[in-house]
Amino acid sequence: METIMLIKRLWLIMFVITGFTMISCSDDSDSESEEEVGDSTLIYGSWKRTYSDGGYQLISFHQDGTFVIQEVYEDGGDFKYVGFFQLNGNDLILDIDDNDEKEDKYKFRIHKLTSSLLGIQLTDIYSYGKWESVVGNGGKDEQILLFKKVK
């Protein structure tokens, strides 16, 4: 009886390991292809990300190098950021123009850019005259934010 239980456990362990291996392999190859930006002009236009509580974030990139981000919350409140953006390969740099003396810049890695999807991840924040990485600290900033193109 113990032999049968041992064999069942070994099969279960092999099944789980095989499943994780297949998942990680497909994710690795997908992420490599997703990190290719291709046609950077696809960034122009408006992109929307919906929050789980019903609010949303709308970001618009204009051909003159400016952007507008509007956050609308479930309770009806909203907030607006404006500034300039720059594309450098797979890096998207947002320079927020908020009329204070502090320079507010955020660097995002573009993981996906198609005619309908934009996937970005915050990687660095410009603070006190230098870039500081936010990747590797295990925080929520490491997630990839997925936006859908607004028609």
CSV table of C-alpha atoms in Angstrom, one decimal:
chain,number,residue,atom,x,y,z
A,1,MET,CA,0.0,0.0,0.0
A,2,GLU,CA,2.8,2.4,0.8
A,3,THR,CA,4.4,1.7,-2.5
A,4,ILE,CA,1.3,2.7,-4.4
A,5,MET,CA,1.0,5.9,-2.4
A,6,LEU,CA,4.7,6.7,-3.1
A,7,ILE,CA,4.2,6.1,-6.8
A,8,LYS,CA,1.1,8.4,-6.8
A,9,ARG,CA,3.0,11.1,-5.0
A,10,LEU,CA,5.9,10.8,-7.5
A,11,TRP,CA,3.6,11.1,-10.4
A,12,LEU,CA,1.9,14.1,-8.9
A,13,ILE,CA,5.3,15.8,-8.3
A,14,MET,CA,6.4,15.1,-11.9
A,15,PHE,CA,3.1,16.4,-13.2
A,16,VAL,CA,3.5,19.7,-11.2
A,17,ILE,CA,7.1,20.1,-12.2
A,18,THR,CA,6.3,19.5,-15.8
A,19,GLY,CA,3.4,22.0,-15.7
A,20,PHE,CA,5.6,24.7,-14.2
A,21,THR,CA,8.3,24.0,-16.7
A,22,MET,CA,5.9,24.4,-19.6
A,23,ILE,CA,4.5,27.6,-18.2
A,24,SER,CA,7.9,29.2,-17.6
A,25,CYS,CA,9.1,28.2,-21.0
A,26,SER,CA,6.1,29.8,-22.7
A,27,ASP,CA,6.3,32.9,-20.6
A,28,ASP,CA,10.0,33.3,-21.4
A,29,SER,CA,9.5,33.2,-25.1
A,30,ASP,CA,6.4,35.4,-24.9
A,31,SER,CA,8.2,38.1,-22.9
A,32,GLU,CA,11.1,38.2,-25.3
A,33,SER,CA,8.8,38.8,-28.3
A,34,GLU,CA,6.6,41.3,-26.2
A,35,GLU,CA,9.7,43.4,-25.4
A,36,GLU,CA,10.2,44.3,-29.0
A,37,VAL,CA,8.5,47.7,-29.6
A,38,GLY,CA,8.5,47.6,-33.3
A,39,ASP,CA,6.6,50.6,-34.7
A,40,SER,CA,7.0,53.3,-32.0
A,41,THR,CA,4.3,55.5,-33.7
A,42,LEU,CA,1.7,53.1,-32.3
A,43,ILE,CA,2.1,54.9,-29.0
A,44,TYR,CA,0.2,57.9,-30.2
A,45,GLY,CA,-3.4,58.1,-29.1
A,46,SER,CA,-5.3,57.3,-26.0
A,47,TRP,CA,-4.9,54.2,-23.7
A,48,LYS,CA,-7.2,53.1,-20.9
A,49,ARG,CA,-6.6,50.9,-17.9
A,50,THR,CA,-9.6,50.0,-15.6
A,51,TYR,CA,-9.2,49.6,-11.9
A,52,SER,CA,-10.9,46.7,-10.0
A,53,ASP,CA,-13.0,49.2,-8.0
A,54,GLY,CA,-14.5,50.8,-11.2
A,55,GLY,CA,-12.2,53.7,-11.6
A,56,TYR,CA,-9.8,54.0,-14.5
A,57,GLN,CA,-6.6,55.7,-15.8
A,58,LEU,CA,-6.5,57.3,-19.2
A,59,ILE,CA,-3.2,58.3,-20.9
A,60,SER,CA,-3.0,60.1,-24.2
A,61,PHE,CA,0.3,60.5,-26.1
A,62,HIS,CA,0.4,63.3,-28.7
A,63,GLN,CA,2.7,63.7,-31.7
A,64,ASP,CA,4.2,66.9,-30.3
A,65,GLY,CA,5.8,64.9,-27.5
A,66,THR,CA,3.2,65.8,-24.8
A,67,PHE,CA,1.1,63.5,-22.7
A,68,VAL,CA,-2.0,63.8,-20.5
A,69,ILE,CA,-2.8,61.2,-17.8
A,70,GLN,CA,-6.3,61.4,-16.1
A,71,GLU,CA,-7.2,59.2,-13.2
A,72,VAL,CA,-10.9,58.9,-12.4
A,73,TYR,CA,-11.8,57.2,-9.1
A,74,GLU,CA,-14.9,55.2,-8.3
A,75,ASP,CA,-16.2,58.0,-6.0
A,76,GLY,CA,-16.1,60.5,-8.9
A,77,GLY,CA,-12.9,62.2,-7.9
A,78,ASP,CA,-10.2,62.7,-10.5
A,79,PHE,CA,-6.7,63.8,-11.0
A,80,LYS,CA,-4.8,65.0,-14.0
A,81,TYR,CA,-1.1,65.0,-14.9
A,82,VAL,CA,0.4,66.7,-18.0
A,83,GLY,CA,4.0,66.7,-19.3
A,84,PHE,CA,6.4,65.5,-21.9
A,85,PHE,CA,7.3,62.0,-23.0
A,86,GLN,CA,10.3,60.5,-24.7
A,87,LEU,CA,10.7,57.1,-26.3
A,88,ASN,CA,14.2,55.5,-26.3
A,89,GLY,CA,14.0,52.0,-27.6
A,90,ASN,CA,11.9,50.1,-25.1
A,91,ASP,CA,12.1,52.9,-22.5
A,92,LEU,CA,9.3,55.4,-22.1
A,93,ILE,CA,10.2,58.4,-20.0
A,94,LEU,CA,7.4,60.6,-18.6
A,95,ASP,CA,8.4,64.1,-17.4
A,96,ILE,CA,5.5,65.5,-15.4
A,97,ASP,CA,5.1,69.3,-15.6
A,98,ASP,CA,3.5,70.2,-12.3
A,99,ASN,CA,4.9,73.6,-11.8
A,100,ASP,CA,7.0,72.8,-8.7
A,101,GLU,CA,10.7,73.0,-8.4
A,102,LYS,CA,11.2,69.2,-8.1
A,103,GLU,CA,11.8,67.4,-11.4
A,104,ASP,CA,9.4,64.5,-11.7
A,105,LYS,CA,10.5,61.9,-14.2
A,106,TYR,CA,9.4,58.2,-14.4
A,107,LYS,CA,11.0,55.6,-16.7
A,108,PHE,CA,8.9,52.7,-17.9
A,109,ARG,CA,9.9,49.6,-19.8
A,110,ILE,CA,7.6,48.9,-22.7
A,111,HIS,CA,6.8,45.1,-22.7
A,112,LYS,CA,4.1,45.2,-25.3
A,113,LEU,CA,3.1,47.8,-27.9
A,114,THR,CA,0.6,46.9,-30.6
A,115,SER,CA,-2.3,48.7,-32.2
A,116,SER,CA,-4.6,47.7,-29.4
A,117,LEU,CA,-2.4,47.0,-26.3
A,118,LEU,CA,0.2,48.8,-24.3
A,119,GLY,CA,2.0,47.0,-21.5
A,120,ILE,CA,4.4,49.1,-19.4
A,121,GLN,CA,6.4,48.6,-16.2
A,122,LEU,CA,7.8,51.3,-13.9
A,123,THR,CA,11.5,50.7,-13.6
A,124,ASP,CA,13.1,54.0,-12.4
A,125,ILE,CA,12.2,57.3,-10.8
A,126,TYR,CA,14.3,60.4,-11.2
A,127,SER,CA,14.9,61.9,-7.8
A,128,TYR,CA,17.3,64.4,-6.5
A,129,GLY,CA,19.3,64.6,-9.7
A,130,LYS,CA,19.7,60.9,-10.3
A,131,TRP,CA,17.8,57.8,-11.5
A,132,GLU,CA,16.8,55.3,-8.8
A,133,SER,CA,15.6,51.8,-9.7
A,134,VAL,CA,12.3,50.5,-8.3
A,135,VAL,CA,12.7,47.0,-9.8
A,136,GLY,CA,13.8,44.3,-7.5
A,137,ASN,CA,12.2,45.6,-4.3
A,138,GLY,CA,9.2,43.3,-4.6
A,139,GLY,CA,6.8,46.2,-4.6
A,140,LYS,CA,3.6,46.7,-6.6
A,141,ASP,CA,5.6,49.0,-9.0
A,142,GLU,CA,7.1,45.8,-10.5
A,143,GLN,CA,3.8,44.8,-12.1
A,144,ILE,CA,3.2,45.3,-15.8
A,145,LEU,CA,0.3,47.8,-16.4
A,146,LEU,CA,-1.8,46.8,-19.3
A,147,PHE,CA,-3.7,49.5,-21.2
A,148,LYS,CA,-6.2,49.1,-24.1
A,149,LYS,CA,-6.3,51.5,-27.0
A,150,VAL,CA,-9.3,53.8,-26.9
A,151,LYS,CA,-11.0,54.3,-30.3
